[in-house]
Structures are given as structure tokens and as C-alpha cells.
Coordinates of C-alpha atoms in Angstrom, one line a residue:
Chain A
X167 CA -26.9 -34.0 1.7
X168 CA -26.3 -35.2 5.0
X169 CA -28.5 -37.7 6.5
X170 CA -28.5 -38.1 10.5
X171 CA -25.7 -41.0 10.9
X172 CA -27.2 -42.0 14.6
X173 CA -30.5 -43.9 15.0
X174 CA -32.5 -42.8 17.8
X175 CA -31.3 -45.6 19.7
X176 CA -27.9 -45.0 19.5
X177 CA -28.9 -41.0 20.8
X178 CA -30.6 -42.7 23.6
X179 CA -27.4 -44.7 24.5
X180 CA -25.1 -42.7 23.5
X181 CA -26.2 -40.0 25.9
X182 CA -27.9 -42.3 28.9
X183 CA -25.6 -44.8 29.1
X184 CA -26.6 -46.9 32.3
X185 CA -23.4 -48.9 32.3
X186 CA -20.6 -46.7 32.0
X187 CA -18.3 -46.9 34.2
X188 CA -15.6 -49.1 35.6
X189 CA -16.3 -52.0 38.2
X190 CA -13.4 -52.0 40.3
X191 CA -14.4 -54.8 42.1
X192 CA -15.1 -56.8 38.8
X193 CA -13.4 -58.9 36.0
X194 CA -11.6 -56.3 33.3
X195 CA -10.6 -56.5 30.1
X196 CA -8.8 -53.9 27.3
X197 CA -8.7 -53.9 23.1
X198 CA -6.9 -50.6 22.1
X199 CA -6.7 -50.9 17.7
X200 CA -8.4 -48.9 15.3
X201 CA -7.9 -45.7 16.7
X202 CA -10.4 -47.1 19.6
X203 CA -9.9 -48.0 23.0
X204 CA -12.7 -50.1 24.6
X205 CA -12.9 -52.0 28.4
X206 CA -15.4 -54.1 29.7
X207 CA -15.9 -55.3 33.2
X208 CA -18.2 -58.1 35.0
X209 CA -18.9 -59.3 37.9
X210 CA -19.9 -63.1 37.6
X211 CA -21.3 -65.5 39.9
X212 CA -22.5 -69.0 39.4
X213 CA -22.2 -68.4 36.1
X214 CA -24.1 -65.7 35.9
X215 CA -22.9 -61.9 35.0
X216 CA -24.6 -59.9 37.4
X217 CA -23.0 -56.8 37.1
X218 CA -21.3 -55.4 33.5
X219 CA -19.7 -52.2 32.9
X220 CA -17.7 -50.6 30.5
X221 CA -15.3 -46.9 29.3
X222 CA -14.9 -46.5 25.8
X223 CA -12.7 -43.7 23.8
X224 CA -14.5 -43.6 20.6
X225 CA -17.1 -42.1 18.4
X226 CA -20.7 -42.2 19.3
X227 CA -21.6 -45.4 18.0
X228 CA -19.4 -47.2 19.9
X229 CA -20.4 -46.2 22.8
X230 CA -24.0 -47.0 22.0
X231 CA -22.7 -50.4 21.0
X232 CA -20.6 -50.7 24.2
X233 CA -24.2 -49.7 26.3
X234 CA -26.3 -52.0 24.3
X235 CA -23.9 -55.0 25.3
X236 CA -23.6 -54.7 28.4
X237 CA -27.9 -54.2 28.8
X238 CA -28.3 -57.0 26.9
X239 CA -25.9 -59.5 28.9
X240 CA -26.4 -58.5 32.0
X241 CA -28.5 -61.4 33.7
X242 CA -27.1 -64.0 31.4
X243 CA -24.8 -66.9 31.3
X244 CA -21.2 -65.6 31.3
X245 CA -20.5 -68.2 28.4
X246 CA -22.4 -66.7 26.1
X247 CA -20.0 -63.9 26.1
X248 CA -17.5 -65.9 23.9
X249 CA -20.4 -66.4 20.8
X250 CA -20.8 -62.9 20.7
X251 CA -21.1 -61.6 16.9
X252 CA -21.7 -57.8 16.5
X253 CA -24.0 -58.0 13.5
X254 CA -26.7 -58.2 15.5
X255 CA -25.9 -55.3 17.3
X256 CA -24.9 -53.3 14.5
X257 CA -28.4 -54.0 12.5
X258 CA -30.2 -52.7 15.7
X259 CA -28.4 -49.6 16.3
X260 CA -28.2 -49.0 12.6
X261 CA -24.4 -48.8 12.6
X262 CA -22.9 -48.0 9.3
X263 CA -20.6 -50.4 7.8
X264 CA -17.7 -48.1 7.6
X265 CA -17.7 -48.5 11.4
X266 CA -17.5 -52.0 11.4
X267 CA -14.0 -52.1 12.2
X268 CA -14.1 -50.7 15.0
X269 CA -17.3 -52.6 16.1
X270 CA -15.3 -55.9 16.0
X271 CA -13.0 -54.1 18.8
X272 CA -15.8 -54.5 20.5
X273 CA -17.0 -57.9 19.6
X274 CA -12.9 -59.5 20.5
X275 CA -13.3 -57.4 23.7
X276 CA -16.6 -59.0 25.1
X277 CA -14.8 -62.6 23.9
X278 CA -11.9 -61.9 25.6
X279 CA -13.9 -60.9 28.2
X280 CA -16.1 -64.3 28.4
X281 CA -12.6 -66.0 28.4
X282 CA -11.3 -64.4 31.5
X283 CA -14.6 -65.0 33.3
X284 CA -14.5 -68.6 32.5
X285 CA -10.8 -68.7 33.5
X286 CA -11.6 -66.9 36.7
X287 CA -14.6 -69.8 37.3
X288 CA -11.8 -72.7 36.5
X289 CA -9.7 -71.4 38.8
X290 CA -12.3 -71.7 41.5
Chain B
X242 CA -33.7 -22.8 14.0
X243 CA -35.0 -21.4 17.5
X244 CA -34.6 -25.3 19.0
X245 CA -30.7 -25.1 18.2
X246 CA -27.7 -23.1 18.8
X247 CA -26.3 -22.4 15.5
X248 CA -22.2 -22.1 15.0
X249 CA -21.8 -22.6 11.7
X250 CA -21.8 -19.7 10.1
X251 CA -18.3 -20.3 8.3
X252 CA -20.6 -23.3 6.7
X253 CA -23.2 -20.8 6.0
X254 CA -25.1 -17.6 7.6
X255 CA -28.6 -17.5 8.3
X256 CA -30.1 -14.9 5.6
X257 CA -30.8 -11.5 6.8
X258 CA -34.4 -11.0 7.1
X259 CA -34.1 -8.0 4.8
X260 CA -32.4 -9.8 2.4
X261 CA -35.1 -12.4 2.4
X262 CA -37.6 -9.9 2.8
X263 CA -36.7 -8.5 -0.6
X264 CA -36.2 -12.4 -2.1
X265 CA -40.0 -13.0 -1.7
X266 CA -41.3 -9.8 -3.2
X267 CA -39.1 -10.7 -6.0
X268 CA -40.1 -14.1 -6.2
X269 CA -44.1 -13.2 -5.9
X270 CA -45.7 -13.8 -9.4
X271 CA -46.1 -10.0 -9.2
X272 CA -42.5 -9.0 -8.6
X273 CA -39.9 -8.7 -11.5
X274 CA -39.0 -11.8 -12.8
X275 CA -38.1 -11.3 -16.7
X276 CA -34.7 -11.6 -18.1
X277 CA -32.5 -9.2 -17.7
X278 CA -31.1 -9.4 -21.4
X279 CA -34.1 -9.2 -22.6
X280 CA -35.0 -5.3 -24.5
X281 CA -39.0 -5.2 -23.7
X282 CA -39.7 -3.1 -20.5
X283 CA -39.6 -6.3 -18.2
X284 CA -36.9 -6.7 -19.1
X285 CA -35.2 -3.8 -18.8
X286 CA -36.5 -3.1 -15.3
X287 CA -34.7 -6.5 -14.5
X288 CA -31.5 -5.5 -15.9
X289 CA -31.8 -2.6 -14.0
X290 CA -32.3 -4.3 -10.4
X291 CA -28.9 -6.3 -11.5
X292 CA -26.7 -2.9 -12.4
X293 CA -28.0 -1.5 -8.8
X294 CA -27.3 -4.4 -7.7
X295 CA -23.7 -5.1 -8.8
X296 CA -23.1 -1.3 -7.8
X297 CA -23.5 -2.1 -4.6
X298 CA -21.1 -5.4 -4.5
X299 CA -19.0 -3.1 -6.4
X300 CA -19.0 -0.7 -3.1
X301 CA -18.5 -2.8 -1.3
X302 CA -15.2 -4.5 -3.0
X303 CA -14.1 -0.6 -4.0
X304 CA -13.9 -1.9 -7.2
X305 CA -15.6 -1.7 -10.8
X306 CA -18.6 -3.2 -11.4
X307 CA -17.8 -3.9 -15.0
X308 CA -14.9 -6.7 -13.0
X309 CA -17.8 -8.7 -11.4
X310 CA -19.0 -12.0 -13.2
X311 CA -22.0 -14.1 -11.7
X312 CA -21.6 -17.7 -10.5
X313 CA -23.4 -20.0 -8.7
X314 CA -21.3 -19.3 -5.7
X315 CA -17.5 -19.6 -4.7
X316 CA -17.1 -23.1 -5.4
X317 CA -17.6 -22.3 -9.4
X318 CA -15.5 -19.3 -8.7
X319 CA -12.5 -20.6 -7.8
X320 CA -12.7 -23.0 -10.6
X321 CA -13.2 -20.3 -13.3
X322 CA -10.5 -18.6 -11.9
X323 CA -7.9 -20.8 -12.1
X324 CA -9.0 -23.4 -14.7
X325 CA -10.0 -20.2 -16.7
X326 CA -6.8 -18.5 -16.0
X327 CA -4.6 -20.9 -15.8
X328 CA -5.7 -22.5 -19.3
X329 CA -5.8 -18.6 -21.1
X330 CA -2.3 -18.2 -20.2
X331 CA -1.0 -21.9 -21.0
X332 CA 1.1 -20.6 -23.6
X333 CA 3.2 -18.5 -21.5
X334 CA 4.0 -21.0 -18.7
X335 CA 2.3 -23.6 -16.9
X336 CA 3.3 -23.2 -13.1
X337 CA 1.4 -22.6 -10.8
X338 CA 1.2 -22.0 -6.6
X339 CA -1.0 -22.4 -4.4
X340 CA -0.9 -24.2 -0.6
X341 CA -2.8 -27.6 0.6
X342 CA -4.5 -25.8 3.4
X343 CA -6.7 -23.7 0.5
X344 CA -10.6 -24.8 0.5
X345 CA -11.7 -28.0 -1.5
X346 CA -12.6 -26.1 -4.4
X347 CA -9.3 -24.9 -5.2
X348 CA -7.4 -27.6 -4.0
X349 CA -9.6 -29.8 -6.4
X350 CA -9.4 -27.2 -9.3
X351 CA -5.6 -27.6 -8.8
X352 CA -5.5 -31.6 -8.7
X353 CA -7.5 -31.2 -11.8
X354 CA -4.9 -29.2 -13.3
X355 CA -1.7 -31.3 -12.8
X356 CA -4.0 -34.0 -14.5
X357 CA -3.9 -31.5 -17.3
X358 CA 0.2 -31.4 -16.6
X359 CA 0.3 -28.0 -15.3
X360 CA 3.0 -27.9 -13.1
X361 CA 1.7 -27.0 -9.5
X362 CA 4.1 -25.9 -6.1
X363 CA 2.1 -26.6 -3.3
X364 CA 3.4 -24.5 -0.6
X365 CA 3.6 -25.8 3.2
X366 CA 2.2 -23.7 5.8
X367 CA 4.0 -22.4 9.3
X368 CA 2.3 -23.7 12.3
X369 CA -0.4 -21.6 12.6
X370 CA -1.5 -22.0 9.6
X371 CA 0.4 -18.7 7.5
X372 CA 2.3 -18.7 4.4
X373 CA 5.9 -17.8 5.0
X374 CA 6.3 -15.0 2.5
X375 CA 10.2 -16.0 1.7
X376 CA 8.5 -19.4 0.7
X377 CA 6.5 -17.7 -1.7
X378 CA 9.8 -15.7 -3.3
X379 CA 11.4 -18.5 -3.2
X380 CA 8.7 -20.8 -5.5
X381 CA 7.7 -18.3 -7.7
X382 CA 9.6 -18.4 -11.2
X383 CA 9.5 -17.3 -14.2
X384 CA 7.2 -19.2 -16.1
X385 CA 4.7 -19.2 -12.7
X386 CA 1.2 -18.0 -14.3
X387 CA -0.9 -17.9 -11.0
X388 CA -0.9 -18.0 -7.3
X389 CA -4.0 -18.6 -5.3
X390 CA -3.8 -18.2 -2.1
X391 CA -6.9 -17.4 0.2
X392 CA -7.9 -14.9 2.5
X393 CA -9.5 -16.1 5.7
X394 CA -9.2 -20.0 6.3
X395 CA -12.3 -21.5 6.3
X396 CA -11.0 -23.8 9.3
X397 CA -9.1 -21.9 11.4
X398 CA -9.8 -18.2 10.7
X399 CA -6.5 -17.2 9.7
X400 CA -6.2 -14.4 7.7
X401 CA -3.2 -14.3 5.3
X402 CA -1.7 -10.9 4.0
X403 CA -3.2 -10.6 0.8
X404 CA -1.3 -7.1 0.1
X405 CA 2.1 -8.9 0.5
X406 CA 1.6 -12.1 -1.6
X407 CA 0.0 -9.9 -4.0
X408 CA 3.1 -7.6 -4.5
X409 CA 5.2 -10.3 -5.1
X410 CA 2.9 -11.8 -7.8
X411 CA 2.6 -8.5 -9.2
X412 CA 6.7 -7.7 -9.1
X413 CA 6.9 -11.1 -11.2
X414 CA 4.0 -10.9 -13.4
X415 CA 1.8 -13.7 -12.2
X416 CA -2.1 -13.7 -11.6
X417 CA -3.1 -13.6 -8.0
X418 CA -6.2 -15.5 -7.1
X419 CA -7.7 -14.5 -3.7
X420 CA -10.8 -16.8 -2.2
X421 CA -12.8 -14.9 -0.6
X422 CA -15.4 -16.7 0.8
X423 CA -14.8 -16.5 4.3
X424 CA -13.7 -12.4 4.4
X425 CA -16.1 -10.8 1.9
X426 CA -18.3 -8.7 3.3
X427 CA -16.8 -9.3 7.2
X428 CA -13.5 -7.4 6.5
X429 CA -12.7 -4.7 4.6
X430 CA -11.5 -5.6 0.9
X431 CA -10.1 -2.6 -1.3
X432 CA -9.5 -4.1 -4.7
X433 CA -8.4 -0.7 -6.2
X434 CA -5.8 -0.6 -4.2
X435 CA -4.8 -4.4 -3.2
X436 CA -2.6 -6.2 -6.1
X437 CA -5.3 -8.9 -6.3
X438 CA -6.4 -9.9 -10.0
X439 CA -9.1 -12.5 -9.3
X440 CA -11.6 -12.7 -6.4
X441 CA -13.7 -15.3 -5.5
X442 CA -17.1 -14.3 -3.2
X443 CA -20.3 -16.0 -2.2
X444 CA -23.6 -14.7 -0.7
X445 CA -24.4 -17.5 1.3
X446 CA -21.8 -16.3 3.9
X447 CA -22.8 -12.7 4.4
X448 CA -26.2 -13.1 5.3
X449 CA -27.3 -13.7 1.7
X450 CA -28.8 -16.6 -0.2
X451 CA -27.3 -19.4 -1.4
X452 CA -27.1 -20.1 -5.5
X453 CA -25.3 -16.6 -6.3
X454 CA -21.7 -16.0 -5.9
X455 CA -19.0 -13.5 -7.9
X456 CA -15.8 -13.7 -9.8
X457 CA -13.8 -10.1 -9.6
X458 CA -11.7 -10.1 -12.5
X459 CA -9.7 -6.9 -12.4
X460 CA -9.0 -5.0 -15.6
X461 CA -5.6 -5.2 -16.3
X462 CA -3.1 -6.8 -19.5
X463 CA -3.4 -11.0 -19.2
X464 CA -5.7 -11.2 -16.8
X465 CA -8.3 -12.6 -18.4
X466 CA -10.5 -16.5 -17.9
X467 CA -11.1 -18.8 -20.7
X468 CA -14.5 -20.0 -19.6
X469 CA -15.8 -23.4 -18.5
X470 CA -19.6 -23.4 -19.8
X471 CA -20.7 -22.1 -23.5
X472 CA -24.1 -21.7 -24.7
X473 CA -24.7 -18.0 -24.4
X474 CA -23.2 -14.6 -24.9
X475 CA -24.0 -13.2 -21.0
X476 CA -21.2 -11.8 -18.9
X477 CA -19.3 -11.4 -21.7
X478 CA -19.2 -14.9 -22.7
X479 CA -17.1 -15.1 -19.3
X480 CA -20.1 -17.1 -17.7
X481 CA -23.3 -17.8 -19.7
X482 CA -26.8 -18.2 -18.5
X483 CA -29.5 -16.5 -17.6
X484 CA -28.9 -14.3 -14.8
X485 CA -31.0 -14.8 -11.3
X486 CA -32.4 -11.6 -11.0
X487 CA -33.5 -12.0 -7.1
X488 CA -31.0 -13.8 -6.3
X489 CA -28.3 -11.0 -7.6
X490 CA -30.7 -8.5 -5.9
X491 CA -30.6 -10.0 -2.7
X492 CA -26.8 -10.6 -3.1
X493 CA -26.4 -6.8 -3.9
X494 CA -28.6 -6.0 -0.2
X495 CA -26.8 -8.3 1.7
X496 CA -23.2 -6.1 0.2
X497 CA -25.0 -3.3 1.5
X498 CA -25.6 -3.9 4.6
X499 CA -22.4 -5.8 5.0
X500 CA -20.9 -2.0 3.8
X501 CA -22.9 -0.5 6.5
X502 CA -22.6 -2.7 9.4
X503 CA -19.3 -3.6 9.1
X504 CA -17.4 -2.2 11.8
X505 CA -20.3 -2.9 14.1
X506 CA -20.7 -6.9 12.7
X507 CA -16.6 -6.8 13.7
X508 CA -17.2 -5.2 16.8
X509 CA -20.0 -8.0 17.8
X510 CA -18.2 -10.8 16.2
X511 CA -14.6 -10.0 18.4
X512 CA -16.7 -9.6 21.6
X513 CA -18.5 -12.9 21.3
X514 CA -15.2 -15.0 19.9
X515 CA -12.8 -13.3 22.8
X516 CA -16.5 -15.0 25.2
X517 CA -16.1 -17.8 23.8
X518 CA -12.2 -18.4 23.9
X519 CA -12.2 -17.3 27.5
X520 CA -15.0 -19.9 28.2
X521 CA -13.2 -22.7 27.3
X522 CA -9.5 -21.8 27.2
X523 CA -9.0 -23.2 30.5
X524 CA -10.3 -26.7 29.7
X525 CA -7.5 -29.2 30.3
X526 CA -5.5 -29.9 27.1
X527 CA -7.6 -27.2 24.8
X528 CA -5.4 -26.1 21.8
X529 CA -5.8 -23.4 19.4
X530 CA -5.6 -23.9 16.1
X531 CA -4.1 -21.1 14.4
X532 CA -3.3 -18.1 16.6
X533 CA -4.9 -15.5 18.1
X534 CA -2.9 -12.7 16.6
X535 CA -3.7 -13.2 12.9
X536 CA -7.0 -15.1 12.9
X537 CA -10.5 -13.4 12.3
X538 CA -12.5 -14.1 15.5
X539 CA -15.8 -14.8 14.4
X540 CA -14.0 -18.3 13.6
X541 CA -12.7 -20.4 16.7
X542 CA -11.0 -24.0 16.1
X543 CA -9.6 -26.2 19.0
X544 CA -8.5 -29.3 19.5
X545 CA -8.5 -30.8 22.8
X546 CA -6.4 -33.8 23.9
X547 CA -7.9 -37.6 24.5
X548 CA -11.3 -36.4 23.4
X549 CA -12.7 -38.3 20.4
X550 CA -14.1 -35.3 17.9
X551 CA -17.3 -37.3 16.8
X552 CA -18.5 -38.0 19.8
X553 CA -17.7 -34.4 21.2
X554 CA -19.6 -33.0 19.1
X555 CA -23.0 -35.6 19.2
X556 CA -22.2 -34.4 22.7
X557 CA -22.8 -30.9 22.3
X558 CA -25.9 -31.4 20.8
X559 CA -28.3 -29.1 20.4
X560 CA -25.0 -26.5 19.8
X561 CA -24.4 -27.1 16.0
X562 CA -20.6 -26.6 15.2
X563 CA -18.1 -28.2 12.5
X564 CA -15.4 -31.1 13.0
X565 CA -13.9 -29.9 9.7
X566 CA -15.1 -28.1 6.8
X567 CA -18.5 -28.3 6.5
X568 CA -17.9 -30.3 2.9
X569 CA -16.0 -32.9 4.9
X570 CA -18.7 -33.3 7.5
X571 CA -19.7 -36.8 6.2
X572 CA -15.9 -38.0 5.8
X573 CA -14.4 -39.1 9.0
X574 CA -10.8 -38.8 7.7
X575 CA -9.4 -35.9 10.0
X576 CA -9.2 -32.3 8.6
X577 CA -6.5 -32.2 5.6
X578 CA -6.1 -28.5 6.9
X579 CA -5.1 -29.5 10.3
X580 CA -2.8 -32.0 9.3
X581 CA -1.3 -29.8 7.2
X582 CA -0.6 -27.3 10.1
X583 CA 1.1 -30.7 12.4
X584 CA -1.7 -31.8 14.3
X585 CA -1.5 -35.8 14.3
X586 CA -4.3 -37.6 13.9
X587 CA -6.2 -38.1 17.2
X588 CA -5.4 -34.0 17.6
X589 CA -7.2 -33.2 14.0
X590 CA -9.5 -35.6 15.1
X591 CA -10.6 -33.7 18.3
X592 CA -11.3 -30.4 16.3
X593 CA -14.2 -28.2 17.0
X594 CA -15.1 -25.3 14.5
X595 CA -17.2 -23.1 16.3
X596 CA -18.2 -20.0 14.0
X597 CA -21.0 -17.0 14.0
X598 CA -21.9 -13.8 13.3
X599 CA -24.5 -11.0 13.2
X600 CA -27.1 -13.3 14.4
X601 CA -25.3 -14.7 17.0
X602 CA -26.1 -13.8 21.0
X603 CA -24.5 -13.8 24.3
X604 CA -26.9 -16.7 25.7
X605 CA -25.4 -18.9 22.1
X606 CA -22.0 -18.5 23.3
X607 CA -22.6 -19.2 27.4
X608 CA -24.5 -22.3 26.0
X609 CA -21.6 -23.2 23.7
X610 CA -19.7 -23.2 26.9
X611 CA -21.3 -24.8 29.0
X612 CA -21.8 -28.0 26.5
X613 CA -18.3 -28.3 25.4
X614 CA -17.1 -28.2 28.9
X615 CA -19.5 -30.7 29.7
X616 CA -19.2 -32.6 26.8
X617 CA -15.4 -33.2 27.5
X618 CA -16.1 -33.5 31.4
X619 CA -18.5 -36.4 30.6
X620 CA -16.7 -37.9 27.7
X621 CA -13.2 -38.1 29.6
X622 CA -14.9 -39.8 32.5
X623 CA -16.3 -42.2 30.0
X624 CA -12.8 -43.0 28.0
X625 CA -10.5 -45.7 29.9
X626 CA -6.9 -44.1 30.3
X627 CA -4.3 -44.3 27.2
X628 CA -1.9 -47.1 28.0
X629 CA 1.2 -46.6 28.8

């Protein structure tokens, strides 16, 4: 029997995402393993993310995932980027573990991404 | 299902409203439900409904009825056929043939057999998913008691010449197991003249219902199946149980019509797959899997490159296709049929099986279209390039 393997939320992401896209103009960052390819981009200012984007080749949850992070920090402090933990995420979307892996793509992307803000922001 | 386009038929057909037409007045309290081996009139009547029945699968097969055995569909089919077979003639040989690209049923039955320490030659297909005949000649020996080898891949369509591989496994006395699944009852099947000894078919896909399936086991010196379930003496102790008298009924209409609309269901079926081919053939890095030559068009596989298959077909939503069989739909390792044929990973990955039939319209397939060239429009705009 086959249960449906996306939540409503991860439908609604999945096929509105508001953030997809690439911000030329922005801070960008690239994880390519488990089969998955994921890239984030910000603007910051004052420590602040104003604008986040990102492109994602993967299955449907990913995206969704990808979506939901960048809503969710949009507006924030760029620091908190580096704490990011995907379990959160992955309990609201109702990801299923087998797709953890390629959820923690995700999760070293956004750190990785928090780093090169904050080493953007030293360097000014 | 009038709020979605349906493409699986290779999964399963819709049932022909006849055929469910004739289900309910069987199933009503009023209709006849009694057991066919039973000798009271009820009875009798029921047993009746079953021989017209079987005549007509019979028909439709060219074969005689007396060969057909009653299963729960092809799955138990193929396993009575080559468990059955393969263990009732153990002591003459235990090798066997069959290739990796066969359905999950027999590849399973097989596994299950070299367990047992049968001997088993898995043959390799060509790239579009054929046997190569010479590889067959070549594998076959002496001691080899059966070679299964289906008719139309469930995946990809292909159709494999039955009448060749069968000649050989005639000209060196082993048993030739065809599954049938796909082709019964979509293209013609002349089992008194095709060297075919067992036949697997199922109801659910021809427009029938789902529960009932057949074993054709032809009449002939050592072809015979040791059975897998005991507890009865129906079907000739072949397969015991009592025998579902609608469901055999409605399997014997939907073998009727099959008969009758055949060439029309083919004409229908080629004009909607040669649609849908040219409606998405010119997509950027859309591949074919099997060919165009030998496949049986109401069943249409591509791949397409750096597009991830799970989320093409979420994409495609509310058209309802297939990334792989549909028994694999839950697994998100790519198609073992596809890798067999040399598509790597991310390629078997991509795979979209659209398939449909009789039921099927000219709206379906421009709406098909349009969502798959969408779908990869909006999902390659979404994917950052593949680095270098």
C-alpha cells in the first residue's frame, strides 16, 4: 500500500516555492553529495539577511526543505545560520528518515553559508 | 478518477464497465454465488458460468481450455510455473535461464530457486532492452529444464520474439515459460501454434478485475507443475481452492472483448503513444528507453538528462505515471530494468513510464504533454548547473 510520501506542506512548497532562484548580487554557496546538489544565496546587511535564495537538483522534499529555510531565515540574524539543525525542519515537513541524508546536504549548506556571510562581514 | 489523468495502465487498467457491470449482478445476493464443484443445481450453474468462461480465455489464447489453471493473478503464476516446473523436473537437470530485466515475480521465483541450488544463467540484455537470440544458443545446455523469458516488458514495452526463443527451447527440450502480463489480451497470442509451454496472464491488465489471473500449461510430455498450495483436489490438484466464480466470469468478458476489440484497442493505443512521443521527443536531453521498432506503444519510458525523476513526477501531478515498476514505486533505488539496459544511475533515475489504453483520450495525452514539458522547464530552472 502506498501512503502519500509528501505532507501537504511540502506540496505547497514544493510547487510555490517563493525563493527559488539565484541572487546574483548575493553571497553563494554549493554542497554537491548524495546524489544532490543544493545552493543557497543571501544578501546580508547589518547582520541581517534580507534577501535568501536558493536552486536545488533533488527530489521533492528537498526542495520543500530548501523553500522552508530560506522563509524561515529571511529577516534574521545571519549568525543564526551556523546553529542550523534540520530536525526541526524535517519534523514539520514530515520528511521521512530515509531522506535524511540528503537533508543534512542541506543543513552543511546553510552553515557553510552563515560562515561565508560572517567572513564577508569580517572583512568589512 | 475524473480529477486525474491516469497513465498507468501497465500498473493496472481501469475495469471495463461491462466487465464490472456483470461483477455486481454476480456479486448481488441474488446472482450465482455457489461453488462451482459443488453437484446441487447452484452449483452446477456456477460451474457452468466458469467453462463459458474459460472458453472464452481459451479464444482468446487459441488454445485449450482444459491448459488453463486459476490463480490469484500473474504474480502466483509465474511462481507456479517455474517453482512448479522447475521442481517436477529436478531430476533431469537443474539449469535454468531466464534474464534480470524479467518482472519481480520471476526474478524473485528465480532467487528463490538458486537458494534451493538450482543452477540459474541469467542472461544480459542488448541495449534496448532484447535478448540476443545467439545468447540464448549459446547458454542453453543439456541439462537446462526451463527458460522464462517474457513477452512485453512491463518497463519499457519491449516485445521479445517469443516464436524464436521458443524454437530453440523446443529443439533442446526445455520448458518455455512466457509472462504474459503485459501482452495478453493487447496482442495477439496463438498458443497452438507458438512453442510456448507455460503462460502466465492476469485480468487486472485487460480491463478486468484484479484477484483472478491464469496459468496456460500446454499439453505436451514433461510439461507438467508440481504445485505450491495443497488442501484440495480443484484444478487438478494443480492449484486448490475454491474457484471465484465472478471474478472468473468477469475475467472470461474482459477475454472477450479483448478478442473483439483488438485490432481497434491497437489501432487507439499506437495513435495515442506515436501523440505522445511526438509531444515530448523534442524536449532537450529526452531518451527512449527501448526502441521504437520493437516496443508495444501503449507503453512509453524516457529518461531525460539532469532532471531528478521524483520530483518530475510530484511535478506532473495530477497526470499519474510510473518512475519504475509500479511494485518499486515506494523504493527509491533506480529501476533494476534500466540499469540493466546501461542507463547509470541519475539516467534510471529520471525515468517516466507513461502507459494507457482503451480508456485513454486525446485531451490525457495533450495534458501529459504539456506537464512533462513543463515539469522539466520548471524543474531545470530550479536545479543549479552540474559542476564542472
Amino acid at each position: 500500500m502506498s501512503a502519500d510520501p509528501y505532507s501537504d506542506e511540502v506540496r505547497e512548497l514544493f510547487n510555490e516555492p517563493r525563493h527559488a532562484g539565484r541572487l546574483d548580487d548575493g553571497i553563494s554557496v554549493r554542497e554537491d553529495a548524495q546524489g544532490v546538489r543544493v545552493e543557497l544565496s543571501a544578501i546580508a546587511g547589518g547582520g541581517l539577511l534580507t534577501a535568501l535564495g536558493f536552486r536545488v537538483w533533488g527530489c521533492p522534499h528537498l526542495i520543500a526543505a530548501a523553500e522552508a529555510v530560506c522563509a524561515r531565515f529571511e529577516g534574521r540574524e545571519a549568525r543564526e545560520l551556523e546553529g542550523f539543525r534540520t530536525a526541526q525542519i524535517m519534523e514539520i515537513l514530515a520528511i521521512p528518515v530515509e531522506k535524511t541524508g540528503r537533508i543534512l546536504v542541506l543543513e552543511d549548506a546553510v552553515r557553510s553559508l552563515g560562515q561565508a556571510v560572517r567572513g564577508r562581514s569580517d572583512e568589512a | 478518477m475524473k480529477d486525474v489523468v491516469y497513465l498507468d495502465y501497465a500498473a493496472t487498467t481501469p475495469v471495463d464497465p461491462r466487465v464490472a457491470e456483470l461483477l455486481r449482478t454476480l456479486n448481488d445476493p441474488d446472482g450465482n454465488f455457489a461453488n462451482p464443484s459443488a453437484v446441487h443445481i447452484a452449483g452446477r450453474r456456477a460451474a457452468a458460468i466458469v467453462e463459458s468462461a474459460t472458453a472464452e480465455i481459451a479464444r482468446m489464447l487459441n488454445c485449450d481450455p482444459r491448459g488453463l489453471v486459476y490463480t490469484s493473478g500473474a504474480t502466483e503464476s509465474d511462481n507456479l510455473a517455474i517453482a512448479g516446473a522447475a521442481r517436477f523436473r529436478a531430476h533431469r537437470g537443474r539449469h535454468l535461464i531466464t534474464m534480470p530485466t524479467e518482472h519481480k515475480a520471476v526474478v524473485d521465483t528465480f532467487k528463490a530457486l538458486e537458494r534451493e541450488g538450482f543452477d540459474v544463467t541469467w542472461l544480459t540484455p542488448e541495449s534496448n532492452g532484447l535478448l540476443d537470440i545467439t545468447r540464448l544458443e549459446d547458454a542453453i545446455r543439456d541439462d537446462t529444464q526451463l527458460v522464462s523469458i517474457m513477452h512485453v516488458n512491463n518497463e519499457t514495452g519491449m516485445i521479445q520474439d517469443i516464436a524464436r526463443i521458443g524454437a530453440i527451447c523446443r529443439d533442446r527440450d526445455a520448458l518455455f515459460h512466457v509472462d504474459a502480463a503485459q501482452s495478453a489480451g493487447k496482442l495477439p497470442i496463438d498458443l497452438a501454434n507458438l512453442p510456448v509451454d507455460l503462460l502466465s496472464l492476469t485480468a487486472h491488465k485487460m480491463y478486468g478485475p484484479k484477484g483472478i489471473g491464469a496459468l496456460y500449461i500446454a499439453d505436451r510430455p514433461g510439461c507438467h507443475v508440481e504445485p505450491l498450495l495443497f488442501g484440495g483436489g480443484q484444478q487438478r490438484r494443480i492449484r486448490p481452492g475454491t474457484l471465484p466464480v465472478p471474478l472468473i466470469a468477469a475475467f472470461g468478458l474482459a477475454a472477450s472483448l479483448a478478442r473483439a476489440q483488438m485490432a481497434e484497442d491497437e489501432r487507439h493505443v499506437a495513435a495515442l503513444g506515436d501523440r505522445l512521443w511526438r509531444g515530448i521527443r523534442g524536449v532537450d536531453g529526452v531518451t527512449l528507453n527501448g526502441d521504437e521498432q520493437h516496443r508495444w506503444p501503449g507503453i512509453l519510458n524516457v529518461s531525460i538528462h539532469d532532471v531528478e525523476g521524483e520530483s518530475l513526477m510530484l511535478a506532473l501531478e495530477p497526470v499519474c505515471v510510473a518512475t519504475g515498476s509500479a511494485c518499486n514505486s515506494q523504493n527509491q533505488e533506480p529501476s533494476y530494468v534500466l540499469r540493466a539496459l546501461g542507463r547509470d544511475d541519475l539516467l534510471a533515475q529520471s525515468a517516466i513510464r507513461f502507459s494507457f489504453g482503451r480508456m485513454t483520450t486525446v485531451e490525457d495525452i495533450a495534458t501529459a504533454v504539456e506537464a512533462y514539458r513543463a515539469g522539466v522547464k520548471r524543474l531545470r530552472r530550479l536545479a543549479p548547473e552540474r559542476a564542472a
